[in-house]
Amino acid sequence: MSASDPKGNFKPQDAPRYDDVLQCMRCGFCLPTCPTYALTGRERSSPRGRVALARAVAEEKLEFTEAVKEEAFFCLDCRACTTACPSGVRAGEVMEICRSQAHAFYPLGKAGKAFREFILRKMLPSPELMETSMLPTRLYQRLGIQWLVRHSKVLKLAPEWMAKAEGMLPDLEKPLRTQLPEVVPARGEKRGRVAFFLGCVMTLMYPGVSRQTVRVLAHQGFDVVTPAQAKCCGAPHLSEGDRETARSLARFNIDLFLSHDVDAIVTDCAGCGAALKEYEEILEEIEDHDRLALFRSKIRDISEFLAEKGLRTEGMRQVKTTVTYHEPCHLCHAQGISSQPREILRRIPGVELREMSESSWCCGSAATWGLKYSEESRQVLERKLGNARQTGAEILVTANPGCQLQLAWGVRETGQKQEVLHLMELLGRAIPD
Amino acid sequence: MISKAAIAHLQEKLGEKNVYHEKEDLLVLGYDSTPGVHHLPEVVVYPTSTDEVIAAMEIARREGLAVTPRGSGTGLSGGSVPVKGGMVLCLTRMNRIVEVDEENLTATAEAGVVTLDLFNAVAAKGLFYPPDPGSQKISTLGGNVAENAGGLRGLKYGVTRDYVMALKGVLADLSVVSTGGKSVKDVAGYGFKDLLVGSEGTLGIVTEITVKLIPPPQAKRTILAYFGDVRTAGEAVSRIIAAKIIPSTMEIMDRATINCVEDYVKIGLPRHMAALLLIEVDGHPAPVAEEAEAVRRVLEQVGAAEIHVAENAGEAASLAAARRTALSALARVSPTTLLEDATVPRSRLAETFAEIERLADKYRLKVGTFGHAGDGNLHPTVLCDERNEDEMKRAHDFYFELYDQVLAWGGTVSGEHGIGMAKKEYLARQIGEGGVRVMKRIKRSFDPDGIFNPGKIFDEGDSSTRPHVEEGFRVSE
Ligand SMILES: Cc1cc2nc3c(=O)[nH]c(=O)nc-3n(C[C@H](O)[C@H](O)[C@H](O)COP(=O)(O)OP(=O)(O)OC[C@H]3O[C@@H](n4cnc5c(N)ncnc54)[C@H](O)[C@@H]3O)c2cc1C
Ligand code: SF4
Ligand code: SF4
């Protein structure tokens, strides 16, 4: 522990860097963009307040109390505050780190530990296990949701979470991973070769979306390699505060993807993209910096990649429709990708983009947050749906499976007449067979 | 120290969720945007009506608690820091816009309404509320009134005081005052309203504000000028004013500020330039075109390195938004950003810049300067590290010497951020001991027991009101 980076009352392992919390000058610019502050009007549930709490712990003015833990998990990790902060403070990330502190300070009971072992350490790191557990029954039964039922008290899930979790699941098809060829060749004039990072949620819950992503990439002139051994990106682990497993998954994926000779590593899941781009940071102290930088330089969200390469629209079909776009937090705030998806939307023949207000306001899904704080999540969702409704657009487009689950569930529940699609599904409709 | 019974009583009157007394809440309600000052309150209340303000005050009086009003805590002189503990009374949940009166061109709002929200609400009705502090997207009207906040448009449109028509508030004896009204003129008795504006929460709690609105300008032109050295930029400002042109905005950023802001906004600001001026002229279309042309001529004459005109409203808005982030963006560079609020007659701008440069050199400090150049109001900001004692001492000496010169030129130690706890020693230098005595008497006549925001504006020789206090948690069981 160095004098310039005191950990104070934090555990030394995975503590927020003191300089990072000191960086906050408390200007409050982040307050109006924070969904949990908007909900509660409570300073400690705002980015400025959360950073101040972390600072107080580092300065030994406060123990790592239950309330600090509570704030770490109540934070949506939506990163809207990162976008809003002119000083470069990243309150969401500080809270993410505090989640792992929370586990160190408040070891999970037996049930909680078993949950961690089961889902985070056993299921998610192994694509095969997840698939077999899913088939033939629906995912949630084997993925431990029944088990969760028994332990929902321990995990402090909100009372209505079960009905919600069940209602949110889309109709499941066969996982995409087992069906996708290792290489899908480019169509038309070839522009390069990319690796596709197929995320867990995508392969299991939205195989149809990622199938379109691969089709789009091929149609745009890229050979698409999809390494079937790829493991979970580690986002759920970071979000639940299991940084150790996240690091080992990261190292595995880096080795795997750097063994392929590709121009870029593309993903269609904003959550995965954000996590992959964070590998550099979480492995900073244990991996070779050049390798990390090389890996980082190749990661692209699909919309970022297509906008960079220029979308080839010759021969595309007309998709006559009106759309509005919801920005996933992990795309716009975590990765700063905001104009690119719109650029793609505008270039799809026949599509009219109608901007909603507050397009970059969180939809309230945020990994398991939506299950833990279901009432708060409903309020955040209602705000989002209202803004989407006002545009009168036929289709509500987004670019992340978490948002898609939440929004699709929301429109179903409220009877809102809007189809919810991933950007790649819409683009896929324009691409001739 | 507050008793459990008092907390229970507050909860009963205000509702449980409007009363905080847990350590984690208190810790984050004892700071504002001023570096190095922090003090824990014993309880924080969020009244939702004037009646609840009175109820909370009544309990505070009975318990002998000091009361520190608070808006969004963006103050830059430590105004809402509860140096004596006690009760923080936060107005952010009194945030209703009561009325926009299109016949009398006024708006009435509760003190906790966010400045930008009022601006947008009246803009939707084709009206204009000009005061726009850099913090407008989160600062409250109550905080603006209490600090008499200025903004980017101050040059032509004035500051908050120029728009306040009426105030409603609660005084120390729990009486409700209502001062001013919608009439354009009012000379009945002493100007209470004007005393309350800029009183930094030391005379009473403002609960409702009626402001004057004006029709928005029909046309606007935004000009960006770059300079090879800061003094020339200062000279340009003086010359534009001397040419009898009053732009609505004339903001300056020096090289350090330009670079920090560009790191955040990424809109292609000129990183290699020593300074830039953001100038806006507005009004009727014909005079606007003439004024813009006249500004350009002056800029050419003084030798601006480059002159650009914003293409459209979107570009102009993003430039103004970029300027608003200046202070927070400067905070990127170093852990601590100490900022001052020196204001000089506008003819002295070029010299002031020269003085800032000289002193920064002398005290070996990294300084970024930006500000409302058109108002002669500069924010020389020392980028430092509060852990480095020697550097903090040099920063203090830097400001001390700078203010000597500023005062000698007939300037002021605070153009808009107020005295609070951070600038008490400077105030006495500016207005003299006699001036401070009169101010104290005014304070006493409003608040004989000194319960409102103690330790602000003037020193009461009490050790607990020193400018840099850091104290642990204290609340009785
Ligand atoms: C990035 C940044 C940019 C800024 N730019 C400007 C600028 O351009 N111009 C400018 O003038 N200021 C500026 N400020 C300073 C600050 O935003 C203003 O002083 C603002 O008016 C404070 O409002 P607040 O709601 O945050 O009040 P607070 O900081 O909470 O309180 C300020 C003072 O007002 C008192 N107070 C608050 N509400 C009430 C009430 N209802 N009744 C009585 N007293 C009350 C408090 O006790 C305290 O003394 C800036 C600050 C930041 C962080
Ligand atoms: S996190 Fe950033 S935006 Fe928020 S208060 Fe701190 S410096 Fe300001
Ligand atoms: S990440 Fe989102 S919820 Fe968390 S502090 Fe930032 S804005 Fe608030």
mmCIF file of C-alpha atoms in Angstrom, chain A residues 3-6 18-19 22-33 37 40-46 48-50 52-53 55-57 59 61-63 65-68 82-89, chain B residues 20 22-25 27-29 31-38 46 70 72-74 76 92-93 134-138 260 264 324-325 327-337 385-387 470-471 473:
data_model
loop_
_atom_site.group_PDB
_atom_site.id
_atom_site.type_symbol
_atom_site.label_atom_id
_atom_site.label_comp_id
_atom_site.label_asym_id
_atom_site.label_seq_id
_atom_site.Cartn_x
_atom_site.Cartn_y
_atom_site.Cartn_z
ATOM 1 C CA ALA A 3 1.203 6.597 0.630
ATOM 2 C CA SER A 4 -0.065 8.210 -2.536
ATOM 3 C CA ASP A 5 -2.690 5.559 -3.074
ATOM 4 C CA PRO A 6 -4.088 4.916 0.385
ATOM 5 C CA TYR A 18 -7.529 7.104 -4.476
ATOM 6 C CA ASP A 19 -6.659 9.457 -7.308
ATOM 7 C CA LEU A 22 -10.071 12.582 -5.553
ATOM 8 C CA GLN A 23 -10.655 13.635 -9.137
ATOM 9 C CA CYS A 24 -14.265 14.559 -8.391
ATOM 10 C CA MET A 25 -14.546 18.313 -7.819
ATOM 11 C CA ARG A 26 -18.207 17.947 -6.766
ATOM 12 C CA CYS A 27 -19.586 20.236 -9.448
ATOM 13 C CA GLY A 28 -22.796 18.217 -9.634
ATOM 14 C CA PHE A 29 -22.937 18.118 -13.434
ATOM 15 C CA CYS A 30 -23.631 14.402 -13.197
ATOM 16 C CA LEU A 31 -26.650 14.720 -10.922
ATOM 17 C CA PRO A 32 -29.345 15.383 -13.520
ATOM 18 C CA THR A 33 -28.201 12.425 -15.621
ATOM 19 C CA TYR A 37 -30.787 10.259 -8.166
ATOM 20 C CA THR A 40 -34.773 9.229 -4.949
ATOM 21 C CA GLY A 41 -33.459 12.799 -4.885
ATOM 22 C CA ARG A 42 -30.969 11.455 -2.372
ATOM 23 C CA GLU A 43 -27.397 12.687 -2.629
ATOM 24 C CA ARG A 44 -25.847 9.404 -1.550
ATOM 25 C CA SER A 45 -27.609 7.724 -4.494
ATOM 26 C CA SER A 46 -26.028 10.156 -6.949
ATOM 27 C CA ARG A 48 -21.219 12.733 -6.684
ATOM 28 C CA GLY A 49 -22.478 11.221 -3.434
ATOM 29 C CA ARG A 50 -21.244 7.732 -4.289
ATOM 30 C CA ALA A 52 -17.779 10.947 -1.859
ATOM 31 C CA LEU A 53 -18.695 7.800 0.053
ATOM 32 C CA ARG A 55 -13.535 8.792 -0.746
ATOM 33 C CA ALA A 56 -14.680 8.761 2.875
ATOM 34 C CA VAL A 57 -13.898 5.048 3.088
ATOM 35 C CA GLU A 59 -9.833 8.457 4.025
ATOM 36 C CA LYS A 61 -13.846 8.637 7.731
ATOM 37 C CA LEU A 62 -16.246 5.816 7.148
ATOM 38 C CA GLU A 63 -16.150 2.061 7.402
ATOM 39 C CA THR A 65 -20.779 -0.004 5.836
ATOM 40 C CA GLU A 66 -23.961 -1.759 4.715
ATOM 41 C CA ALA A 67 -25.076 1.533 3.216
ATOM 42 C CA VAL A 68 -21.973 1.756 1.047
ATOM 43 C CA THR A 82 -19.165 9.142 -16.978
ATOM 44 C CA THR A 83 -20.525 10.825 -20.080
ATOM 45 C CA ALA A 84 -21.679 13.822 -18.081
ATOM 46 C CA CYS A 85 -18.513 14.354 -16.076
ATOM 47 C CA PRO A 86 -16.166 16.972 -17.499
ATOM 48 C CA SER A 87 -13.445 15.944 -15.034
ATOM 49 C CA GLY A 88 -13.224 12.364 -16.224
ATOM 50 C CA VAL A 89 -14.564 10.786 -13.029
ATOM 51 C CA TYR B 20 -31.764 12.008 6.982
ATOM 52 C CA GLU B 22 -27.472 8.437 9.039
ATOM 53 C CA LYS B 23 -23.778 8.840 8.711
ATOM 54 C CA GLU B 24 -23.675 8.044 5.009
ATOM 55 C CA ASP B 25 -26.234 10.723 4.204
ATOM 56 C CA LEU B 27 -21.256 12.695 4.888
ATOM 57 C CA VAL B 28 -22.476 13.659 1.440
ATOM 58 C CA LEU B 29 -24.446 16.722 2.516
ATOM 59 C CA TYR B 31 -19.770 19.692 1.065
ATOM 60 C CA ASP B 32 -20.301 21.872 -1.958
ATOM 61 C CA SER B 33 -18.076 22.429 -4.984
ATOM 62 C CA THR B 34 -15.462 24.318 -2.982
ATOM 63 C CA PRO B 35 -12.272 22.305 -2.499
ATOM 64 C CA GLY B 36 -11.039 21.490 0.975
ATOM 65 C CA VAL B 37 -14.111 22.435 2.960
ATOM 66 C CA HIS B 38 -16.372 19.844 4.472
ATOM 67 C CA TYR B 46 -35.950 18.209 2.794
ATOM 68 C CA ARG B 70 -28.698 24.264 0.793
ATOM 69 C CA SER B 72 -27.678 21.710 -5.100
ATOM 70 C CA GLY B 73 -24.351 22.319 -3.415
ATOM 71 C CA THR B 74 -22.597 23.806 -6.441
ATOM 72 C CA LEU B 76 -17.849 27.884 -4.899
ATOM 73 C CA THR B 92 -34.302 20.630 -3.774
ATOM 74 C CA ARG B 93 -37.642 18.960 -3.110
ATOM 75 C CA GLY B 134 -22.139 27.710 -15.760
ATOM 76 C CA SER B 135 -23.839 25.358 -13.331
ATOM 77 C CA GLN B 136 -27.356 26.086 -14.647
ATOM 78 C CA LYS B 137 -28.234 22.484 -15.366
ATOM 79 C CA ILE B 138 -28.156 21.672 -11.660
ATOM 80 C CA CYS B 260 -8.885 20.468 -20.737
ATOM 81 C CA TYR B 264 -13.802 16.394 -22.769
ATOM 82 C CA ARG B 324 -19.718 25.872 -19.233
ATOM 83 C CA THR B 325 -17.651 22.782 -18.543
ATOM 84 C CA LEU B 327 -14.087 24.571 -14.378
ATOM 85 C CA SER B 328 -14.965 20.901 -14.076
ATOM 86 C CA ALA B 329 -12.776 20.095 -17.051
ATOM 87 C CA LEU B 330 -9.792 21.817 -15.466
ATOM 88 C CA ALA B 331 -10.264 19.447 -12.566
ATOM 89 C CA ARG B 332 -9.045 16.654 -14.855
ATOM 90 C CA VAL B 333 -5.480 17.773 -14.604
ATOM 91 C CA SER B 334 -4.906 17.735 -10.890
ATOM 92 C CA PRO B 335 -6.566 16.387 -7.768
ATOM 93 C CA THR B 336 -7.402 19.875 -6.492
ATOM 94 C CA THR B 337 -8.630 22.926 -8.368
ATOM 95 C CA ASP B 385 -2.807 18.813 -4.994
ATOM 96 C CA GLU B 386 -4.252 19.416 -1.558
ATOM 97 C CA ARG B 387 -1.858 16.800 -0.176
ATOM 98 C CA GLU B 470 -12.612 18.595 8.341
ATOM 99 C CA GLU B 471 -14.359 16.918 11.148
ATOM 100 C CA PHE B 473 -19.011 12.201 12.413
#
